[in-house]
Amino acid sequence: MNLDKNKVYEELKELRERAYAPYSNFRVSCIIYLKDGQKIKGVNVENATYSPTICAERSALTQLIAQGFNKNDVETVALYTDSSGFGSPCGTCRQTLFELLLENQNIWVYNINEFVGSYEVKDFLPYAFTVKNIDN
Ligand code: THU
């Protein structure tokens, strides 16, 4: 599959509109593009008590699993945040990305202005704690 970076950006911005972010007003969208052409989508969903808020990345990743897919089905992960800077995944999402995707899975990061860059899951979480660290 040959993904077009501009088309992906358009899809992320369209999906951004579905974010439920009345408290932060900071919208995030995430699309997991599968090798078979399907797309798994996630947005951030906030809560008046704040802590139940789920980020767009984890919202998409839980759907990946719930819909019966796994890391081997993933072509590209694309992430948009309302940031004017890097807009990188939060710590909890980095851990979840590491758990559910391949270490070298590419992640395309976009912000309000542009495509920021392509990264790998392991770039976001060096020295990750994984199942390999549970050695009991
Ligand atoms: N947010 C995400 O959806 N993903 C991240 O990786 C960073 C933060 C959301 C959570 C909250 O709804 C808003 O952005 C502000 O933190």
PDB file of C-alpha atoms and ligand atoms in Angstrom:
ATOM      1  CA  MET A   1       0.000   0.000   0.000  1.00  0.00           C
ATOM      2  CA  ASN A   2       1.361   3.407  -0.950  1.00  0.00           C
ATOM      3  CA  LEU A   3       0.055   5.992   1.495  1.00  0.00           C
ATOM      4  CA  ASP A   4       0.036   9.623   0.468  1.00  0.00           C
ATOM      5  CA  LYS A   5       1.210  11.931   3.286  1.00  0.00           C
ATOM      6  CA  ASN A   6      -1.111  14.747   2.252  1.00  0.00           C
ATOM      7  CA  LYS A   7      -4.145  12.507   1.973  1.00  0.00           C
ATOM      8  CA  VAL A   8      -3.375  11.074   5.407  1.00  0.00           C
ATOM      9  CA  TYR A   9      -3.176  14.627   6.755  1.00  0.00           C
ATOM     10  CA  GLU A  10      -6.621  15.401   5.324  1.00  0.00           C
ATOM     11  CA  GLU A  11      -8.070  12.262   6.892  1.00  0.00           C
ATOM     12  CA  LEU A  12      -6.516  13.073  10.274  1.00  0.00           C
ATOM     13  CA  LYS A  13      -7.909  16.616  10.195  1.00  0.00           C
ATOM     14  CA  GLU A  14     -11.351  15.325   9.276  1.00  0.00           C
ATOM     15  CA  LEU A  15     -11.192  12.779  12.114  1.00  0.00           C
ATOM     16  CA  ARG A  16      -9.970  15.478  14.513  1.00  0.00           C
ATOM     17  CA  GLU A  17     -13.466  16.974  14.373  1.00  0.00           C
ATOM     18  CA  ARG A  18     -14.813  13.915  16.171  1.00  0.00           C
ATOM     19  CA  ALA A  19     -12.568  14.401  19.203  1.00  0.00           C
ATOM     20  CA  TYR A  20     -14.449  15.019  22.448  1.00  0.00           C
ATOM     21  CA  ALA A  21     -12.224  17.594  24.110  1.00  0.00           C
ATOM     22  CA  PRO A  22     -14.442  20.237  25.760  1.00  0.00           C
ATOM     23  CA  TYR A  23     -12.034  20.698  28.691  1.00  0.00           C
ATOM     24  CA  SER A  24      -8.656  21.058  27.023  1.00  0.00           C
ATOM     25  CA  ASN A  25      -9.948  22.094  23.608  1.00  0.00           C
ATOM     26  CA  PHE A  26      -6.894  20.183  22.335  1.00  0.00           C
ATOM     27  CA  ARG A  27      -7.955  17.717  19.698  1.00  0.00           C
ATOM     28  CA  VAL A  28      -6.002  14.626  18.755  1.00  0.00           C
ATOM     29  CA  SER A  29      -6.678  12.007  16.096  1.00  0.00           C
ATOM     30  CA  CYS A  30      -4.976   8.747  15.272  1.00  0.00           C
ATOM     31  CA  ILE A  31      -5.455   6.451  12.293  1.00  0.00           C
ATOM     32  CA  ILE A  32      -3.952   2.991  12.119  1.00  0.00           C
ATOM     33  CA  TYR A  33      -3.657   2.025   8.464  1.00  0.00           C
ATOM     34  CA  LEU A  34      -3.766  -1.720   7.978  1.00  0.00           C
ATOM     35  CA  LYS A  35      -1.983  -3.678   5.276  1.00  0.00           C
ATOM     36  CA  ASP A  36      -5.332  -4.821   3.864  1.00  0.00           C
ATOM     37  CA  GLY A  37      -6.426  -1.201   3.348  1.00  0.00           C
ATOM     38  CA  GLN A  38      -8.713  -0.931   6.378  1.00  0.00           C
ATOM     39  CA  LYS A  39      -8.366   1.966   8.800  1.00  0.00           C
ATOM     40  CA  ILE A  40      -8.755   1.930  12.561  1.00  0.00           C
ATOM     41  CA  LYS A  41      -9.561   5.357  14.005  1.00  0.00           C
ATOM     42  CA  GLY A  42      -9.225   6.953  17.410  1.00  0.00           C
ATOM     43  CA  VAL A  43      -9.725  10.376  18.951  1.00  0.00           C
ATOM     44  CA  ASN A  44      -9.215  11.750  22.427  1.00  0.00           C
ATOM     45  CA  VAL A  45     -12.295  11.471  24.624  1.00  0.00           C
ATOM     46  CA  GLU A  46     -12.245  13.624  27.757  1.00  0.00           C
ATOM     47  CA  ASN A  47     -14.228  13.510  30.961  1.00  0.00           C
ATOM     48  CA  ALA A  48     -15.430  16.110  33.483  1.00  0.00           C
ATOM     49  CA  THR A  49     -13.451  14.265  36.143  1.00  0.00           C
ATOM     50  CA  TYR A  50     -10.393  14.422  33.880  1.00  0.00           C
ATOM     51  CA  SER A  51      -8.591  11.197  34.773  1.00  0.00           C
ATOM     52  CA  PRO A  52     -10.839   8.871  32.709  1.00  0.00           C
ATOM     53  CA  THR A  53      -9.748  10.781  29.608  1.00  0.00           C
ATOM     54  CA  ILE A  54      -8.460   8.502  26.889  1.00  0.00           C
ATOM     55  CA  CYS A  55      -5.962   9.659  24.325  1.00  0.00           C
ATOM     56  CA  ALA A  56      -6.467   9.212  20.595  1.00  0.00           C
ATOM     57  CA  GLU A  57      -3.628   6.697  20.300  1.00  0.00           C
ATOM     58  CA  ARG A  58      -5.009   4.352  22.944  1.00  0.00           C
ATOM     59  CA  SER A  59      -8.510   4.837  21.626  1.00  0.00           C
ATOM     60  CA  ALA A  60      -7.301   3.551  18.236  1.00  0.00           C
ATOM     61  CA  LEU A  61      -5.073   0.805  19.663  1.00  0.00           C
ATOM     62  CA  THR A  62      -7.871  -0.696  21.761  1.00  0.00           C
ATOM     63  CA  GLN A  63     -10.025  -0.827  18.628  1.00  0.00           C
ATOM     64  CA  LEU A  64      -7.202  -2.541  16.743  1.00  0.00           C
ATOM     65  CA  ILE A  65      -7.330  -5.358  19.276  1.00  0.00           C
ATOM     66  CA  ALA A  66     -11.118  -5.388  19.692  1.00  0.00           C
ATOM     67  CA  GLN A  67     -11.601  -5.733  15.959  1.00  0.00           C
ATOM     68  CA  GLY A  68      -9.373  -8.797  15.902  1.00  0.00           C
ATOM     69  CA  PHE A  69      -6.179  -7.338  14.467  1.00  0.00           C
ATOM     70  CA  ASN A  70      -2.666  -7.197  15.829  1.00  0.00           C
ATOM     71  CA  LYS A  71       0.744  -5.578  15.262  1.00  0.00           C
ATOM     72  CA  ASN A  72       1.450  -7.707  12.185  1.00  0.00           C
ATOM     73  CA  ASP A  73      -1.554  -6.254  10.388  1.00  0.00           C
ATOM     74  CA  VAL A  74      -0.368  -2.665  10.696  1.00  0.00           C
ATOM     75  CA  GLU A  75       1.084  -0.710   7.788  1.00  0.00           C
ATOM     76  CA  THR A  76       1.428   2.810   9.215  1.00  0.00           C
ATOM     77  CA  VAL A  77       0.220   4.712  12.259  1.00  0.00           C
ATOM     78  CA  ALA A  78      -0.616   8.382  11.764  1.00  0.00           C
ATOM     79  CA  LEU A  79      -1.059  10.861  14.583  1.00  0.00           C
ATOM     80  CA  TYR A  80      -2.364  14.411  14.562  1.00  0.00           C
ATOM     81  CA  THR A  81      -2.353  16.806  17.519  1.00  0.00           C
ATOM     82  CA  ASP A  82      -3.496  20.405  17.827  1.00  0.00           C
ATOM     83  CA  SER A  83       0.082  21.354  18.687  1.00  0.00           C
ATOM     84  CA  SER A  84       2.123  23.981  16.874  1.00  0.00           C
ATOM     85  CA  GLY A  85       5.248  22.070  17.929  1.00  0.00           C
ATOM     86  CA  PHE A  86       6.143  18.400  17.963  1.00  0.00           C
ATOM     87  CA  GLY A  87       2.910  17.065  19.446  1.00  0.00           C
ATOM     88  CA  SER A  88       4.362  13.744  20.474  1.00  0.00           C
ATOM     89  CA  PRO A  89       2.537  10.881  22.237  1.00  0.00           C
ATOM     90  CA  CYS A  90       2.161  11.058  26.027  1.00  0.00           C
ATOM     91  CA  GLY A  91       4.015   8.629  28.297  1.00  0.00           C
ATOM     92  CA  THR A  92       1.087   6.281  28.803  1.00  0.00           C
ATOM     93  CA  CYS A  93       0.493   6.099  25.061  1.00  0.00           C
ATOM     94  CA  ARG A  94       4.180   5.426  24.421  1.00  0.00           C
ATOM     95  CA  GLN A  95       3.975   2.426  26.727  1.00  0.00           C
ATOM     96  CA  THR A  96       0.818   1.190  25.002  1.00  0.00           C
ATOM     97  CA  LEU A  97       2.268   1.766  21.535  1.00  0.00           C
ATOM     98  CA  PHE A  98       5.278  -0.301  22.589  1.00  0.00           C
ATOM     99  CA  GLU A  99       3.069  -3.076  23.968  1.00  0.00           C
ATOM    100  CA  LEU A 100       0.813  -3.428  20.944  1.00  0.00           C
ATOM    101  CA  LEU A 101       2.951  -2.511  17.928  1.00  0.00           C
ATOM    102  CA  LEU A 102       6.247  -3.697  16.474  1.00  0.00           C
ATOM    103  CA  GLU A 103       9.298  -1.868  17.832  1.00  0.00           C
ATOM    104  CA  ASN A 104      10.139  -0.589  14.369  1.00  0.00           C
ATOM    105  CA  GLN A 105       6.570   0.330  13.432  1.00  0.00           C
ATOM    106  CA  ASN A 106       6.576   3.694  11.707  1.00  0.00           C
ATOM    107  CA  ILE A 107       4.500   6.516  13.169  1.00  0.00           C
ATOM    108  CA  TRP A 108       3.803   9.611  11.116  1.00  0.00           C
ATOM    109  CA  VAL A 109       3.386  12.678  13.293  1.00  0.00           C
ATOM    110  CA  TYR A 110       1.475  15.773  12.152  1.00  0.00           C
ATOM    111  CA  ASN A 111       0.677  19.032  13.910  1.00  0.00           C
ATOM    112  CA  ILE A 112      -1.620  21.946  13.119  1.00  0.00           C
ATOM    113  CA  ASN A 113       0.725  23.209  10.422  1.00  0.00           C
ATOM    114  CA  GLU A 114       2.491  20.297   8.829  1.00  0.00           C
ATOM    115  CA  PHE A 115       3.878  16.795   8.691  1.00  0.00           C
ATOM    116  CA  VAL A 116       6.447  16.745  11.502  1.00  0.00           C
ATOM    117  CA  GLY A 117       8.226  13.500  10.744  1.00  0.00           C
ATOM    118  CA  SER A 118       8.246   9.736  10.642  1.00  0.00           C
ATOM    119  CA  TYR A 119       9.378   7.950  13.799  1.00  0.00           C
ATOM    120  CA  GLU A 120       9.559   4.409  15.069  1.00  0.00           C
ATOM    121  CA  VAL A 121       7.827   3.129  18.180  1.00  0.00           C
ATOM    122  CA  LYS A 122      11.183   2.467  19.828  1.00  0.00           C
ATOM    123  CA  ASP A 123      12.249   6.118  19.272  1.00  0.00           C
ATOM    124  CA  PHE A 124       9.509   7.179  21.672  1.00  0.00           C
ATOM    125  CA  LEU A 125      10.395   4.758  24.456  1.00  0.00           C
ATOM    126  CA  PRO A 126      14.028   3.795  24.821  1.00  0.00           C
ATOM    127  CA  TYR A 127      14.675   1.258  27.614  1.00  0.00           C
ATOM    128  CA  ALA A 128      11.014   0.291  27.539  1.00  0.00           C
ATOM    129  CA  PHE A 129       9.612  -1.988  30.192  1.00  0.00           C
ATOM    130  CA  THR A 130       8.224  -5.008  28.368  1.00  0.00           C
ATOM    131  CA  VAL A 131       7.182  -8.588  29.037  1.00  0.00           C
ATOM    132  CA  LYS A 132      10.908  -9.447  28.785  1.00  0.00           C
ATOM    133  CA  ASN A 133      11.450  -7.563  32.033  1.00  0.00           C
ATOM    134  CA  ILE A 134       9.006  -9.786  33.894  1.00  0.00           C
ATOM    135  CA  ASP A 135      11.333 -12.678  34.570  1.00  0.00           C
ATOM    136  CA  ASN A 136       9.731 -14.362  37.546  1.00  0.00           C
TER     137      ASN A 136
HETATM  138  N1  THU B   1      -3.804  13.629  24.264  1.00  0.00           N
HETATM  139  C1  THU B   1      -3.881  12.602  23.355  1.00  0.00           C
HETATM  140  O1  THU B   1      -4.971  12.264  22.866  1.00  0.00           O
HETATM  141  N2  THU B   1      -2.730  11.969  23.027  1.00  0.00           N
HETATM  142  C2  THU B   1      -1.501  12.271  23.520  1.00  0.00           C
HETATM  143  O2  THU B   1      -0.555  11.552  23.306  1.00  0.00           O
HETATM  144  C3  THU B   1      -1.343  13.511  24.290  1.00  0.00           C
HETATM  145  C4  THU B   1      -2.576  14.048  24.891  1.00  0.00           C
HETATM  146  C5  THU B   1      -5.048  14.304  24.653  1.00  0.00           C
HETATM  147  C6  THU B   1      -5.493  14.018  26.058  1.00  0.00           C
HETATM  148  C7  THU B   1      -6.312  15.245  26.373  1.00  0.00           C
HETATM  149  O3  THU B   1      -7.629  15.020  25.914  1.00  0.00           O
HETATM  150  C8  THU B   1      -5.684  16.338  25.547  1.00  0.00           C
HETATM  151  O4  THU B   1      -4.880  15.687  24.575  1.00  0.00           O
HETATM  152  C9  THU B   1      -4.827  17.315  26.335  1.00  0.00           C
HETATM  153  O5  THU B   1      -3.895  16.645  27.093  1.00  0.00           O
END
